[in-house]
Amino acid sequence: MQILSVRGALPEHRYAQDEITDAFASVIAHRSRDDLLLRRFHANAGVRHRHLALPLEDYAELEDFGAANDRFIEVAVRLGAQALVDALKAADLTPGDVDLIVSTTVTGFAVPSLDARIAALIGLRPDVKRVPLFGLGCVAGAAGVARLHDYLAGHPDEVAVLVSAELCSLTVQRDDVSVANLVASGLFGDGAAAVVAVGADRASEAHDRVDVLGSRSRLYPDSERTMGWDVSATGLRIVLDANVPDLVRHYLGEDVDGFLADAGLTRADVEWWVCHPGGPKVLEAIEEALGLPREAVEMTWDSLARIGNLSSASVLHVFEDTLRDRPPRPGSYGVLMAMGPGFCSELVLLRAPEEDA
C-alpha cells in the first residue's frame, strides 16, 4: 500500500490555553480547590492553543447529551468532509475514485455513520464500501492506516481513504470534578484528518508518497479500565488512569523491537517517528522506552502545543506535519504509532520511496 496524501482540518474557533481554562473553570470547577486543580492540570498539559468545535461561550448553553451530540454530527461531518476533499485534491483524485472509506470517531454517535453522511456531502460513488470504526479512541489514527493496508493487500488496484473526526470538547462533563475530567479538559482539542491510499498496482515512486510495509496490533492484559468512556445520562465520562506512562515504559520497547525484528530491522534503522501526542508524561515515557532524544519526537511535541490532543486525528496531523516540514530521506524507514483504550497500541512500518535513478 502507498499513502498518497494526509490532510488535517481544524475548526475555526482557536483559543489560547488560558482562555479555555478560564471558560471551563466557570463551568466545571465551582469550588476553589477544584479551580486550583483544573488550572494546574491545564498549565502542565503542554498545550498552548486549541481549536474548538464551538465558540467558547456556547459550551455553557449545551443543555444535555443530545444537544452536544447534535452539534457533534454537524461539525464532525463538515470537518471530516473538508479533510477528505483536501486529501483527495492533494492526491490528484476525485471522490468518484474512492472504493473504500473507513471512518473513525470516539467523541459522538451518528447513525447513519459519519462516512455515510460524508459520502452524501462530497459525492462518493453509490457503491463505495464503508467501514465505520468506533471505540478505538486515540489509537484509531494508526489502526485506521493499518486497516487500509490490510484491505488494499487484497485489492491492489483500488483507492481507500481514512477519515477521522474527533470533537473532544463536546464530551467534557460540567458536573465531574474527577482528576480524569479535569486533566482531559486541559489536554484534548477538536479536529479531523484524512488519509488517501492506493494498492500496490497503483503505487508510484513520487517523492512525496509513503509506502506502508506492515503493521502490528497489541492488546495489553488487565487494562480495560486504563482508558475509555463511562456512558452516563449526561454523556461520555472520561476514564483515564495515571498508569498509562508506566504501561508505555513496560511494553513499548519490547513491542517495537519485536515488530522491527520481524521486518529484519532494529530501532537504529528507523530515521523518523510519527507518534500520537498523548500528553507530556506519555511522550516522555515513549522517549524513555525507545531511547529516543527529544528531537526525534519534536513534531509530536509541537503538535501537542499548537492544537492539543485530538484523539484519533492527532497522529495523522503529526504525520502530515512530518511529511510537509521534515520530509523523510528517500528510502528511509519510519514508524507511526499510537495507543488507546483496550489498553492497546498500534505500530505501522513506513518507508519513503527511493528517488528515481
Tab-separated table of N, CA and C in Angstrom, residues 12-28 35 38-39 42-43 47-52 54-59 185-186 306:
chain	number	residue	atom	x	y	z
A	12	GLU	N	-12.676	26.601	13.105
A	12	GLU	CA	-12.195	27.981	13.008
A	12	GLU	C	-12.032	28.657	14.372
A	13	HIS	N	-12.587	28.066	15.429
A	13	HIS	CA	-12.542	28.687	16.754
A	13	HIS	C	-11.244	28.289	17.462
A	14	ARG	N	-10.262	29.189	17.488
A	14	ARG	CA	-8.948	28.916	18.071
A	14	ARG	C	-8.743	29.804	19.289
A	15	TYR	N	-8.280	29.183	20.385
A	15	TYR	CA	-8.126	29.923	21.629
A	15	TYR	C	-6.798	29.575	22.291
A	16	ALA	N	-6.262	30.524	23.007
A	16	ALA	CA	-5.117	30.257	23.857
A	16	ALA	C	-5.558	29.378	25.023
A	17	GLN	N	-4.631	28.604	25.546
A	17	GLN	CA	-4.977	27.696	26.649
A	17	GLN	C	-5.550	28.447	27.839
A	18	ASP	N	-5.022	29.623	28.165
A	18	ASP	CA	-5.511	30.383	29.314
A	18	ASP	C	-6.980	30.769	29.144
A	19	GLU	N	-7.379	31.120	27.916
A	19	GLU	CA	-8.777	31.464	27.670
A	19	GLU	C	-9.687	30.267	27.905
A	20	ILE	N	-9.265	29.111	27.434
A	20	ILE	CA	-10.065	27.899	27.619
A	20	ILE	C	-10.140	27.542	29.094
A	21	THR	N	-9.029	27.678	29.784
A	21	THR	CA	-9.005	27.379	31.217
A	21	THR	C	-10.015	28.238	31.966
A	22	ASP	N	-10.022	29.531	31.696
A	22	ASP	CA	-10.960	30.430	32.384
A	22	ASP	C	-12.406	30.057	32.086
A	23	ALA	N	-12.686	29.749	30.827
A	23	ALA	CA	-14.064	29.415	30.448
A	23	ALA	C	-14.513	28.101	31.073
A	24	PHE	N	-13.658	27.084	31.022
A	24	PHE	CA	-14.049	25.781	31.565
A	24	PHE	C	-14.102	25.809	33.091
A	25	ALA	N	-13.263	26.630	33.722
A	25	ALA	CA	-13.294	26.730	35.179
A	25	ALA	C	-14.642	27.248	35.661
A	26	SER	N	-15.221	28.153	34.896
A	26	SER	CA	-16.515	28.708	35.294
A	26	SER	C	-17.648	27.701	35.133
A	27	VAL	N	-17.431	26.676	34.314
A	27	VAL	CA	-18.468	25.672	34.065
A	27	VAL	C	-18.279	24.444	34.943
A	28	ILE	N	-17.011	24.023	35.128
A	28	ILE	CA	-16.735	22.762	35.825
A	28	ILE	C	-16.398	22.973	37.294
A	35	ASP	N	-10.971	24.524	41.280
A	35	ASP	CA	-10.457	25.547	40.362
A	35	ASP	C	-8.931	25.525	40.324
A	38	LEU	N	-7.799	22.354	38.433
A	38	LEU	CA	-8.006	22.483	36.994
A	38	LEU	C	-6.937	23.369	36.375
A	39	ARG	N	-6.663	24.492	36.997
A	39	ARG	CA	-5.666	25.415	36.442
A	39	ARG	C	-4.273	24.787	36.450
A	42	HIS	N	-4.226	22.169	33.537
A	42	HIS	CA	-4.191	22.853	32.244
A	42	HIS	C	-2.804	23.439	31.975
A	43	ALA	N	-2.190	24.021	33.001
A	43	ALA	CA	-0.886	24.644	32.824
A	43	ALA	C	0.203	23.612	32.525
A	47	VAL	N	0.109	22.278	26.347
A	47	VAL	CA	-0.744	22.817	25.278
A	47	VAL	C	-0.749	24.345	25.369
A	48	ARG	N	-0.508	24.998	24.231
A	48	ARG	CA	-0.563	26.465	24.186
A	48	ARG	C	-1.863	26.970	23.565
A	49	HIS	N	-2.350	26.288	22.548
A	49	HIS	CA	-3.588	26.682	21.870
A	49	HIS	C	-4.395	25.433	21.533
A	50	ARG	N	-5.700	25.630	21.376
A	50	ARG	CA	-6.559	24.556	20.882
A	50	ARG	C	-7.639	25.144	19.986
A	51	HIS	N	-8.096	24.327	19.041
A	51	HIS	CA	-9.241	24.667	18.212
A	51	HIS	C	-10.449	23.929	18.771
A	52	LEU	N	-11.582	24.628	18.876
A	52	LEU	CA	-12.783	24.041	19.453
A	52	LEU	C	-13.927	24.044	18.445
A	54	LEU	N	-17.001	24.693	18.893
A	54	LEU	CA	-17.946	25.787	19.110
A	54	LEU	C	-17.219	27.006	19.677
A	55	PRO	N	-17.809	28.182	19.553
A	55	PRO	CA	-17.286	29.328	20.302
A	55	PRO	C	-17.333	29.018	21.800
A	56	LEU	N	-16.368	29.499	22.549
A	56	LEU	CA	-16.284	29.175	23.975
A	56	LEU	C	-17.573	29.457	24.727
A	57	GLU	N	-18.220	30.549	24.377
A	57	GLU	CA	-19.414	30.933	25.127
A	57	GLU	C	-20.585	29.983	24.902
A	58	ASP	N	-20.523	29.159	23.871
A	58	ASP	CA	-21.650	28.266	23.565
A	58	ASP	C	-21.666	27.010	24.417
A	59	TYR	N	-20.542	26.647	25.031
A	59	TYR	CA	-20.500	25.376	25.769
A	59	TYR	C	-21.414	25.382	26.984
A	185	SER	N	-9.970	18.025	30.244
A	185	SER	CA	-10.456	19.332	29.813
A	185	SER	C	-9.320	20.270	29.427
A	186	GLY	N	-8.096	19.954	29.860
A	186	GLY	CA	-6.952	20.788	29.504
A	186	GLY	C	-6.092	20.223	28.400
A	306	ARG	N	0.522	23.161	19.753
A	306	ARG	CA	-0.242	24.014	18.833
A	306	ARG	C	-1.736	23.713	18.825
